[in-house]
Amino acid sequence: MCTLFLLIVLTSVKSVLCANILYVSSIPSPSHHIWNGVLTMALVKRGHNVTLVDPDIDKLPKSDNYTHIFLEGVYESLDISYDLNDMASYSPIRMSIEFQNWCTFGCNKILRSEGLHNLLNYPPDFKFDLIIVDVTSGPCLYPLIHRFKYPPTIAVTAFLLPSYVSYNFGNNMYPTSIPWYGLPYTADMNFVERTFNVLYMYIDTASRYLNQYRREHDITKKIFGENIPSMEEFERHMSLVLTNTDPILDYPQPLAPNFISVGGLHTHRSNELPPDLKTILDNAKNGAIIFSLGTNIRSDKLDKRTQRALIDAFSKIPETVIWKFESDIENLPKNVIVRKWLPQNDALGHPNVKLFIGHGGALSTQESFYHGVPMICVPFIVDQHINAKLIIEKKLGLSIDFTRITSGYVLQTVREVLDNPVYFENVRRLSRIYKDKPQTALEKAVFWTEYVIRHGGADFLSFPGRNYPYYKVYGLDIILFLLVIIILILLIVYKIINLVLNLLISKRKIKVN
Ligand SMILES: *[C@@H]1O[C@H](CO)[C@@H](O)[C@H](O)[C@H]1NC(C)=O
Ligand SMILES: *[C@@H]1O[C@H](CO)[C@@H](O)[C@H](O)[C@H]1NC(C)=O
């Protein structure tokens, strides 16, 4: 009976829910594709029909209810020869501007791609029940909401919670207590740091609207028609945002009700490793180190001197090092093994892995935290610096400044993290606390996605101030008004005192006379 009842409930839930979902992402970054892919597959497993549109070559498993539309040619056209030393030396403002330019450059290519035009050629009355938009790199694909006649829409970002997303969806940016993603600060900022943090956060957010949004509105108009509304209006149509944050993994911060934090949704228990890698890790009796600089930064692009310093340091330790290195390399010590690609999440879960050396990107860091592996960060750009600072502050590991890499420096840092138990204990504790919750991040993301489908949107969760101008939300006009009143009162008091004094003085003069 029970089984029968359950079956009925399950099938009826399913039939209510099966939705046709369009999932669009304009950011050319393989790690964001992985994150979006995990959510996509979870939705497909729930019986939804998902069409994922992004600039990445598809690596997700084939499935009847999953279609990938490839926005081809974006990676090739972006300048892939970005010099690491150059990028690392950008000033914060330059970094912010370069990031926006990079997004618009990619947008130009996306608008000309065959993939997008295939999607635009869907029958005019083709109906999606929900659109999911990755908002990390800006508004390039927002007009698809217009093309498909404004179904309920939600936003996602794997880029933690950047301040511009906070601002767009009606949250306080906390510029004096949450470090801006482009600065190497912790939450504990001194007066000078807070001043810079406030300035950069506002300049970055404002220039996004005044610069990137307008620019991309102009170029998308040519494809989607002159009468599309402003990008800000599209953004207001998105009722909630799934952010890759978690109060345990990042700085806890108060969030408006339409912010759903699903930090680390891509992390999961290790799957079976490929046999060769499994043998290597099983046999690593002295422990193993995983070394990978992620998907955007290639180890083989590090200069030769840095590569030699790293190899020299690794040759002096007994642990096995598994290094994600994208081309061939010779004369490696016996304990250093290179692989062009690593199943990073699965490898980190192997019990012999004692340390993860990475670039401090958000997704890798979360995997390392999830599996309770201490880290050494080698940060290069954007949020990698604050992630590294947080790791040092919470004593979950250390960082290495890649511009100063020497063999001795690397060796000393590696030994400290491996031999001082404090890092291991802290990260194990963090991992336990992170996992202790009523539903996993992925289940939470799926729940809220279906919630929006069930209720045809979730506008009712948005803070009213989200649509007000900034001065109104933060009462800047009122502060100004009160200041004027105070100044007026002070002026009047001053005049009265002056008058009284004058009177007294003139009376005295009269008496004297
Ligand atoms: C595929 O999606 C459709 C609705 O979009 C749904 O009716 C069907 O059950 C789904 N199939 C599977 C195998 O989940
Ligand atoms: C599922 O999505 C594909 C690709 O967008 C589309 O061609 C197909 O018609 C959709 N199926 C349903 C049942 O909506």
Coordinates of C-alpha atoms and ligand atoms in Angstrom, one line a residue:
M1 CA 0.0 0.0 0.0
C2 CA 2.7 2.4 1.1
T3 CA 4.8 1.8 -2.0
L4 CA 1.7 2.2 -4.1
F5 CA 0.8 5.5 -2.4
L6 CA 4.4 6.7 -2.7
L7 CA 4.4 5.8 -6.4
I8 CA 1.2 7.8 -7.0
V9 CA 2.6 10.8 -5.1
L10 CA 5.9 10.6 -6.9
T11 CA 4.3 10.3 -10.4
S12 CA 1.8 13.1 -9.7
V13 CA 4.5 15.4 -8.4
K14 CA 6.5 14.7 -11.5
S15 CA 3.8 15.3 -13.9
V16 CA 3.0 18.6 -12.3
L17 CA 6.5 19.7 -12.5
C18 CA 8.0 18.7 -15.8
A19 CA 9.0 22.0 -17.2
N20 CA 10.7 23.2 -20.3
I21 CA 13.7 25.2 -19.2
L22 CA 16.1 27.5 -21.0
Y23 CA 19.4 27.9 -19.2
V24 CA 21.7 30.6 -20.7
S25 CA 25.2 31.6 -19.8
S26 CA 27.5 34.0 -21.7
I27 CA 30.6 33.6 -19.6
P28 CA 33.5 31.9 -21.4
S29 CA 35.0 30.0 -18.4
P30 CA 35.1 26.2 -18.2
S31 CA 34.7 26.2 -14.5
H32 CA 31.4 28.1 -14.7
H33 CA 30.3 25.6 -17.4
I34 CA 30.9 22.8 -14.9
W35 CA 28.9 24.5 -12.2
N36 CA 26.0 25.3 -14.5
G37 CA 26.2 21.8 -15.8
V38 CA 25.8 20.3 -12.4
L39 CA 22.5 22.2 -11.8
T40 CA 21.4 21.4 -15.4
M41 CA 21.9 17.7 -14.8
A42 CA 20.0 17.8 -11.5
L43 CA 17.1 19.4 -13.2
V44 CA 17.1 16.9 -16.0
K45 CA 17.1 14.1 -13.5
R46 CA 13.9 15.6 -12.0
G47 CA 12.3 15.1 -15.4
H48 CA 12.6 18.7 -16.8
N49 CA 13.6 19.3 -20.4
V50 CA 16.7 21.6 -20.2
T51 CA 18.3 23.5 -23.1
L52 CA 21.7 24.8 -22.0
V53 CA 23.1 27.6 -24.1
D54 CA 26.8 28.5 -23.5
P55 CA 30.1 29.1 -25.2
D56 CA 31.6 25.8 -24.0
I57 CA 32.1 22.5 -25.8
D58 CA 29.6 20.2 -24.1
K59 CA 31.0 17.5 -21.9
L60 CA 27.7 16.6 -20.0
P61 CA 26.3 13.1 -20.3
K62 CA 23.8 12.6 -23.2
S63 CA 20.2 12.5 -22.2
D64 CA 16.8 12.7 -23.9
N65 CA 15.7 15.7 -22.0
Y66 CA 18.9 17.7 -22.4
T67 CA 20.0 19.8 -25.3
H68 CA 23.1 21.8 -25.6
I69 CA 23.3 24.8 -27.9
F70 CA 26.9 25.7 -28.5
L71 CA 27.8 29.4 -28.9
E72 CA 30.8 28.6 -31.0
G73 CA 34.0 30.6 -31.6
V74 CA 34.0 32.7 -28.4
Y75 CA 37.1 31.2 -26.7
E76 CA 39.1 31.3 -30.0
S77 CA 38.4 34.9 -30.4
L78 CA 39.2 36.0 -26.9
D79 CA 42.8 36.7 -26.5
I80 CA 44.0 33.5 -25.0
S81 CA 47.5 34.6 -24.8
Y82 CA 46.8 36.8 -21.7
D83 CA 50.2 37.1 -20.0
L84 CA 50.0 35.9 -16.4
N85 CA 52.5 38.5 -15.2
D86 CA 50.6 41.2 -16.9
M87 CA 47.2 40.2 -15.6
A88 CA 48.5 39.9 -12.0
S89 CA 49.9 43.4 -12.2
Y90 CA 46.7 45.1 -13.2
S91 CA 45.5 47.8 -10.8
P92 CA 42.0 47.2 -9.4
I93 CA 40.3 49.7 -11.6
R94 CA 42.1 48.4 -14.7
M95 CA 41.1 44.9 -13.7
S96 CA 37.4 45.9 -13.4
I97 CA 37.5 47.7 -16.8
E98 CA 39.3 44.8 -18.5
F99 CA 36.8 42.4 -17.1
Q100 CA 33.9 44.4 -18.6
N101 CA 35.7 44.8 -21.9
W102 CA 36.4 41.1 -22.0
C103 CA 32.7 40.4 -21.4
T104 CA 31.6 42.7 -24.2
F105 CA 34.1 41.3 -26.6
G106 CA 32.8 37.8 -25.9
C107 CA 29.2 39.2 -26.3
N108 CA 30.0 40.4 -29.8
K109 CA 31.1 36.9 -30.8
I110 CA 28.1 35.3 -29.1
L111 CA 25.7 37.6 -31.0
R112 CA 27.2 36.4 -34.3
S113 CA 27.3 32.7 -33.4
E114 CA 25.4 30.2 -35.3
G115 CA 24.3 28.7 -32.0
L116 CA 22.4 31.8 -31.0
H117 CA 20.8 32.1 -34.4
N118 CA 19.5 28.5 -34.1
L119 CA 17.9 29.4 -30.8
L120 CA 16.4 32.6 -32.3
N121 CA 14.9 30.5 -35.1
Y122 CA 12.8 28.4 -32.8
P123 CA 9.1 28.7 -33.7
P124 CA 7.8 32.1 -32.7
D125 CA 5.3 30.6 -30.2
F126 CA 7.8 28.1 -28.7
K127 CA 7.3 28.2 -25.0
F128 CA 9.8 27.9 -22.2
D129 CA 8.3 27.6 -18.7
L130 CA 11.5 29.1 -17.0
I131 CA 14.6 30.9 -18.1
I132 CA 17.8 30.6 -15.9
V133 CA 20.4 33.3 -16.7
D134 CA 24.0 33.2 -15.5
V135 CA 24.5 36.9 -14.7
T136 CA 28.2 36.7 -13.9
S137 CA 29.5 38.3 -17.1
G138 CA 26.7 40.8 -17.7
P139 CA 23.5 41.3 -19.7
C140 CA 24.5 40.0 -23.2
L141 CA 21.8 37.3 -23.3
Y142 CA 19.1 39.1 -21.3
P143 CA 17.0 40.0 -24.4
L144 CA 16.3 36.2 -24.8
I145 CA 13.7 36.9 -22.1
H146 CA 12.0 39.2 -24.5
R147 CA 12.3 36.8 -27.4
F148 CA 10.6 34.1 -25.4
K149 CA 7.9 36.4 -24.1
Y150 CA 8.8 36.9 -20.4
P151 CA 8.5 33.5 -18.7
P152 CA 9.5 33.4 -15.0
T153 CA 13.2 34.0 -14.9
I154 CA 15.9 33.4 -12.3
A155 CA 19.6 34.4 -12.1
V156 CA 22.6 32.3 -11.1
T157 CA 26.2 33.1 -10.5
A158 CA 29.1 30.7 -9.7
F159 CA 31.3 33.7 -9.0
L160 CA 30.5 33.7 -5.2
L161 CA 28.4 36.8 -4.7
P162 CA 30.0 39.7 -6.5
S163 CA 29.0 43.2 -5.3
Y164 CA 27.3 44.1 -8.5
V165 CA 24.9 41.1 -8.1
S166 CA 24.2 42.1 -4.6
Y167 CA 23.3 45.6 -5.8
N168 CA 21.2 44.5 -8.8
F169 CA 19.0 42.2 -6.7
G170 CA 18.4 44.4 -3.8
N171 CA 21.0 43.5 -1.2
N172 CA 23.3 45.8 0.8
M173 CA 26.8 45.5 -0.7
Y174 CA 28.3 46.0 2.8
P175 CA 31.2 48.0 1.3
T176 CA 32.8 48.6 4.7
S177 CA 32.8 45.0 5.9
I178 CA 32.8 42.7 2.9
P179 CA 36.0 42.9 0.8
W180 CA 35.4 43.8 -2.9
Y181 CA 36.3 40.9 -5.2
G182 CA 39.2 42.7 -6.8
L183 CA 41.1 43.6 -3.6
P184 CA 43.3 41.4 -1.5
Y185 CA 41.6 42.3 1.8
T186 CA 39.9 40.3 4.6
A187 CA 36.7 41.5 6.3
D188 CA 38.9 43.1 9.0
M189 CA 39.9 46.2 7.1
N190 CA 41.6 49.3 8.5
F191 CA 40.4 52.8 7.7
V192 CA 42.5 53.2 4.6
E193 CA 41.5 49.8 3.3
R194 CA 37.8 50.5 4.0
T195 CA 38.1 53.7 2.1
F196 CA 39.5 52.0 -1.0
N197 CA 37.0 49.2 -0.7
V198 CA 34.1 51.6 -0.7
L199 CA 35.5 53.5 -3.6
Y200 CA 36.3 50.5 -5.8
M201 CA 33.0 48.8 -5.1
Y202 CA 31.0 51.8 -6.1
I203 CA 33.2 52.6 -9.1
D204 CA 33.0 49.0 -10.3
T205 CA 29.2 48.8 -9.9
A206 CA 28.5 52.2 -11.4
S207 CA 30.7 51.6 -14.4
R208 CA 29.0 48.3 -15.1
Y209 CA 25.7 50.2 -15.6
L210 CA 27.0 53.2 -17.3
N211 CA 29.5 51.4 -19.4
Q212 CA 29.0 47.7 -20.0
Y213 CA 25.2 47.6 -19.8
R214 CA 24.7 50.5 -22.3
R215 CA 27.3 49.1 -24.6
E216 CA 25.8 45.7 -24.7
H217 CA 22.3 47.1 -25.0
D218 CA 23.4 48.9 -28.1
I219 CA 24.9 45.8 -29.7
T220 CA 22.1 43.4 -28.8
K221 CA 19.5 45.8 -30.2
K222 CA 20.9 45.0 -33.7
I223 CA 20.0 41.3 -33.2
F224 CA 16.9 41.4 -30.9
G225 CA 15.3 44.5 -32.3
E226 CA 15.3 48.2 -31.5
N227 CA 12.3 48.0 -29.1
I228 CA 13.9 45.8 -26.4
P229 CA 13.6 47.3 -22.9
S230 CA 16.7 48.3 -21.0
M231 CA 19.0 45.7 -19.4
E232 CA 18.0 47.0 -16.0
E233 CA 14.4 46.2 -16.7
F234 CA 15.3 42.6 -17.7
E235 CA 17.1 42.3 -14.5
R236 CA 14.1 43.4 -12.5
H237 CA 12.2 40.6 -14.2
M238 CA 14.4 38.0 -12.5
S239 CA 12.8 37.2 -9.3
L240 CA 15.6 35.5 -7.4
V241 CA 19.3 34.7 -7.6
L242 CA 21.1 31.5 -6.8
T243 CA 24.6 32.5 -5.5
N244 CA 27.6 30.3 -5.0
T245 CA 28.0 31.4 -1.4
D246 CA 27.7 29.7 1.9
P247 CA 28.0 31.3 5.4
I248 CA 30.4 28.5 6.4
L249 CA 32.6 28.8 3.3
D250 CA 32.7 32.6 3.0
Y251 CA 32.1 35.6 5.3
P252 CA 28.5 35.2 6.6
Q253 CA 26.4 38.1 5.5
P254 CA 22.8 39.1 5.8
L255 CA 20.9 38.3 2.6
A256 CA 17.6 39.6 1.2
P257 CA 15.0 36.8 0.9
N258 CA 15.4 36.6 -2.9
F259 CA 19.1 35.5 -2.5
I260 CA 19.4 31.8 -2.2
S261 CA 22.9 30.7 -1.2
V262 CA 23.8 27.4 -2.8
G263 CA 27.6 27.6 -2.2
G264 CA 29.5 24.5 -3.3
L265 CA 26.6 22.9 -5.2
H266 CA 29.1 21.3 -7.5
T267 CA 30.9 19.4 -4.7
H268 CA 30.0 15.8 -4.1
R269 CA 31.4 12.6 -2.6
S270 CA 34.2 11.2 -4.8
N271 CA 33.3 9.0 -7.7
E272 CA 35.5 6.1 -8.6
L273 CA 38.9 7.4 -9.9
P274 CA 40.3 6.2 -13.2
P275 CA 42.4 3.0 -12.4
D276 CA 45.8 4.5 -13.1
L277 CA 45.2 7.5 -10.8
K278 CA 43.7 5.3 -8.2
T279 CA 46.8 3.1 -8.1
I280 CA 49.1 6.1 -7.8
L281 CA 47.1 7.5 -4.9
D282 CA 46.6 4.2 -3.2
N283 CA 50.4 3.7 -3.3
A284 CA 51.2 7.2 -2.1
K285 CA 52.3 5.9 1.4
N286 CA 53.8 9.2 2.4
G287 CA 50.7 11.1 1.4
A288 CA 49.8 12.9 -1.9
I289 CA 49.6 16.5 -3.0
I290 CA 47.2 17.6 -5.8
F291 CA 48.5 20.6 -7.7
S292 CA 46.3 22.3 -10.3
L293 CA 45.8 25.9 -11.3
G294 CA 42.3 25.4 -12.5
T295 CA 40.8 25.7 -16.0
N296 CA 41.6 29.3 -16.9
I297 CA 45.3 29.4 -15.9
R298 CA 47.6 26.8 -17.4
S299 CA 50.6 25.5 -15.5
D300 CA 52.6 25.2 -18.7
K301 CA 52.3 28.9 -19.2
L302 CA 54.2 29.6 -16.0
D303 CA 57.7 30.8 -17.0
K304 CA 60.5 28.2 -17.0
R305 CA 62.3 29.6 -14.0
T306 CA 59.1 29.2 -11.9
Q307 CA 58.5 25.7 -13.2
R308 CA 62.1 24.7 -12.3
A309 CA 61.7 26.2 -8.8
L310 CA 58.6 24.2 -8.2
I311 CA 60.1 20.9 -9.5
D312 CA 63.2 21.4 -7.4
A313 CA 61.1 22.0 -4.3
F314 CA 58.9 18.9 -5.0
S315 CA 62.1 16.7 -5.5
K316 CA 62.9 17.4 -1.9
I317 CA 59.7 16.1 -0.3
P318 CA 58.7 12.4 0.2
E319 CA 55.0 13.0 -0.7
T320 CA 53.7 12.1 -4.2
V321 CA 52.8 15.2 -6.3
I322 CA 50.1 15.0 -8.9
W323 CA 50.3 18.0 -11.1
K324 CA 47.8 19.1 -13.7
F325 CA 50.2 20.2 -16.5
E326 CA 48.8 20.8 -19.9
S327 CA 51.8 19.8 -22.2
D328 CA 54.8 17.5 -22.0
I329 CA 57.6 18.1 -19.5
E330 CA 60.8 16.3 -19.0
N331 CA 63.3 15.4 -16.2
L332 CA 60.7 15.1 -13.5
P333 CA 61.6 13.6 -10.1
K334 CA 60.1 10.2 -9.4
N335 CA 57.5 11.5 -7.0
V336 CA 56.1 14.1 -9.4
I337 CA 53.4 12.8 -11.8
V338 CA 51.8 15.1 -14.4
R339 CA 48.4 14.7 -16.0
K340 CA 46.9 16.9 -18.7
W341 CA 43.5 16.7 -16.9
L342 CA 42.5 15.6 -13.4
P343 CA 39.1 14.6 -12.0
Q344 CA 39.9 17.1 -9.3
N345 CA 36.9 16.7 -7.0
D346 CA 37.2 12.9 -7.0
A347 CA 41.0 13.0 -6.4
L348 CA 40.6 15.4 -3.5
G349 CA 38.4 12.9 -1.8
H350 CA 41.1 10.2 -1.7
P351 CA 42.2 9.6 1.9
N352 CA 45.9 9.8 1.0
V353 CA 45.6 13.4 -0.3
K354 CA 47.1 15.7 2.3
L355 CA 47.4 19.0 0.5
F356 CA 45.9 20.9 -2.4
I357 CA 47.9 23.5 -4.2
G358 CA 45.7 25.7 -6.4
H359 CA 45.1 29.2 -7.7
G360 CA 42.5 30.0 -5.1
G361 CA 39.6 30.0 -7.6
A362 CA 36.2 29.8 -5.8
L363 CA 35.2 26.4 -7.2
S364 CA 38.4 24.6 -6.4
T365 CA 38.6 26.1 -3.0
Q366 CA 35.1 24.9 -2.3
E367 CA 36.0 21.4 -3.4
S368 CA 39.0 21.4 -1.1
F369 CA 36.9 22.6 1.8
Y370 CA 34.3 20.0 1.1
H371 CA 36.8 17.2 1.2
G372 CA 38.6 18.6 4.2
V373 CA 42.0 19.1 2.5
P374 CA 44.2 22.1 3.5
M375 CA 45.3 24.4 0.8
I376 CA 48.2 26.5 -0.5
C377 CA 46.9 29.2 -2.9
V378 CA 48.9 30.8 -5.7
P379 CA 46.5 33.6 -6.5
F380 CA 46.7 35.5 -9.9
I381 CA 43.6 37.5 -10.6
V382 CA 40.2 38.7 -9.4
D383 CA 38.7 36.9 -6.5
Q384 CA 41.6 34.6 -6.1
H385 CA 43.3 37.1 -3.8
I386 CA 40.4 37.5 -1.3
N387 CA 39.9 33.7 -1.3
A388 CA 43.6 33.3 -0.4
K389 CA 43.3 35.9 2.3
L390 CA 40.3 34.1 3.8
I391 CA 42.2 30.8 3.8
I392 CA 45.1 32.4 5.7
E393 CA 42.8 34.2 8.1
K394 CA 40.9 31.1 9.0
K395 CA 44.1 29.0 9.2
L396 CA 43.0 26.6 6.5
G397 CA 46.3 26.9 4.6
L398 CA 48.7 29.4 3.3
S399 CA 49.4 31.3 0.1
I400 CA 52.4 31.7 -2.2
D401 CA 53.1 34.9 -4.1
F402 CA 53.9 33.6 -7.6
T403 CA 56.1 36.6 -8.5
R404 CA 58.5 35.6 -5.8
I405 CA 58.6 31.8 -6.2
T406 CA 61.9 30.1 -5.3
S407 CA 62.5 26.5 -4.5
G408 CA 63.2 27.3 -0.8
Y409 CA 60.0 29.4 -0.4
V410 CA 57.8 26.7 -1.9
L411 CA 59.5 24.0 0.2
Q412 CA 59.1 25.9 3.4
T413 CA 55.4 26.7 2.8
V414 CA 54.6 23.1 1.8
R415 CA 56.3 21.7 4.9
E416 CA 54.5 24.2 7.2
V417 CA 51.0 23.2 5.9
L418 CA 51.8 19.5 5.9
D419 CA 53.6 19.3 9.3
N420 CA 51.6 21.8 11.4
P421 CA 48.3 19.9 12.3
V422 CA 46.4 23.1 12.8
Y423 CA 45.5 23.5 9.1
F424 CA 44.3 20.0 8.8
E425 CA 42.2 20.1 11.9
N426 CA 40.6 23.4 11.0
V427 CA 39.7 22.4 7.5
R428 CA 38.3 19.0 8.7
R429 CA 36.1 20.9 11.2
L430 CA 34.9 23.3 8.4
S431 CA 34.1 20.3 6.2
R432 CA 32.0 18.7 8.9
I433 CA 30.0 21.9 9.7
Y434 CA 29.5 22.6 6.0
K435 CA 27.9 19.2 5.4
D436 CA 25.7 19.4 8.5
K437 CA 22.5 20.9 7.0
P438 CA 18.9 19.7 6.1
Q439 CA 19.5 19.6 2.4
T440 CA 22.5 19.8 0.2
A441 CA 23.3 23.0 -1.8
L442 CA 22.2 21.2 -5.0
E443 CA 18.9 20.0 -3.5
K444 CA 18.3 23.6 -2.3
A445 CA 19.0 25.0 -5.8
V446 CA 16.6 22.5 -7.4
F447 CA 13.9 23.3 -4.8
W448 CA 14.0 27.0 -5.4
T449 CA 14.1 26.6 -9.2
E450 CA 10.9 24.5 -9.0
Y451 CA 9.4 26.9 -6.5
V452 CA 9.7 29.7 -9.1
I453 CA 8.1 27.4 -11.7
R454 CA 5.3 26.4 -9.4
H455 CA 4.4 30.0 -8.5
G456 CA 5.1 31.6 -11.9
G457 CA 7.9 33.8 -10.5
A458 CA 8.8 35.0 -7.0
D459 CA 8.5 38.8 -7.2
F460 CA 7.0 38.7 -3.8
L461 CA 10.4 37.9 -2.3
S462 CA 12.1 41.1 -3.6
F463 CA 12.9 43.8 -1.2
P464 CA 10.9 46.9 -2.2
G465 CA 14.0 49.0 -2.2
R466 CA 15.4 47.0 -5.0
N467 CA 13.6 49.2 -7.5
Y468 CA 14.3 52.5 -5.8
P469 CA 17.2 54.8 -6.6
Y470 CA 20.2 54.4 -4.4
Y471 CA 19.8 57.7 -2.6
K472 CA 16.3 56.7 -1.6
V473 CA 17.2 53.3 -0.2
Y474 CA 20.1 54.6 1.9
G475 CA 18.3 57.8 2.8
L476 CA 21.0 60.0 1.3
D477 CA 18.4 62.7 0.5
I478 CA 17.2 62.6 4.1
I479 CA 20.8 62.9 5.5
L480 CA 21.3 65.9 3.2
F481 CA 18.0 67.4 4.3
L482 CA 18.8 66.9 8.0
L483 CA 22.3 68.4 7.4
V484 CA 20.8 71.5 5.8
I485 CA 18.4 71.8 8.8
I486 CA 21.2 71.5 11.3
I487 CA 23.3 74.0 9.4
L488 CA 20.3 76.4 9.3
I489 CA 19.7 76.0 13.1
L490 CA 23.4 76.6 13.8
L491 CA 23.3 79.7 11.6
I492 CA 20.3 81.0 13.4
V493 CA 21.8 80.3 16.8
Y494 CA 25.0 82.0 15.7
K495 CA 23.0 85.1 14.5
I496 CA 21.1 85.3 17.7
I497 CA 24.2 85.1 19.9
N498 CA 25.8 87.7 17.7
L499 CA 22.8 90.0 18.0
V500 CA 22.7 89.6 21.8
L501 CA 26.4 90.2 22.2
N502 CA 26.2 93.3 20.0
L503 CA 23.3 94.6 22.1
L504 CA 25.2 94.0 25.3
I505 CA 28.3 95.7 23.9
S506 CA 26.4 98.7 22.6
K507 CA 24.6 99.1 26.0
R508 CA 27.9 99.1 27.8
K509 CA 29.2 101.7 25.4
I510 CA 26.1 103.8 26.2
K511 CA 26.7 103.4 29.9
V512 CA 30.4 104.3 29.6
N513 CA 29.4 107.4 27.5
Ligands
LIG1 C1 11.2 15.0 -20.5 O1 10.5 16.3 -20.4 C2 9.2 16.2 -20.6 C3 8.6 17.6 -20.5 O2 9.4 18.6 -20.9 C4 8.5 15.3 -19.7 O3 7.1 15.2 -20.0 C5 9.1 13.9 -19.7 O4 8.6 13.1 -18.7 C6 10.6 14.0 -19.6 N1 11.3 12.7 -19.8 C7 12.0 12.1 -18.8 C8 12.6 10.8 -19.2 O5 12.3 12.6 -17.8
LIG2 C1 13.0 20.1 -25.2 O1 14.0 21.0 -25.6 C2 14.3 20.8 -27.0 C3 15.5 21.8 -27.3 O2 15.2 23.1 -26.9 C4 13.1 21.1 -27.9 O3 13.5 21.0 -29.2 C5 12.0 20.2 -27.5 O4 10.9 20.5 -28.2 C6 11.7 20.3 -26.0 N1 10.7 19.3 -25.6 C7 9.6 19.6 -25.0 C8 8.7 18.5 -24.7 O5 9.3 20.8 -24.8

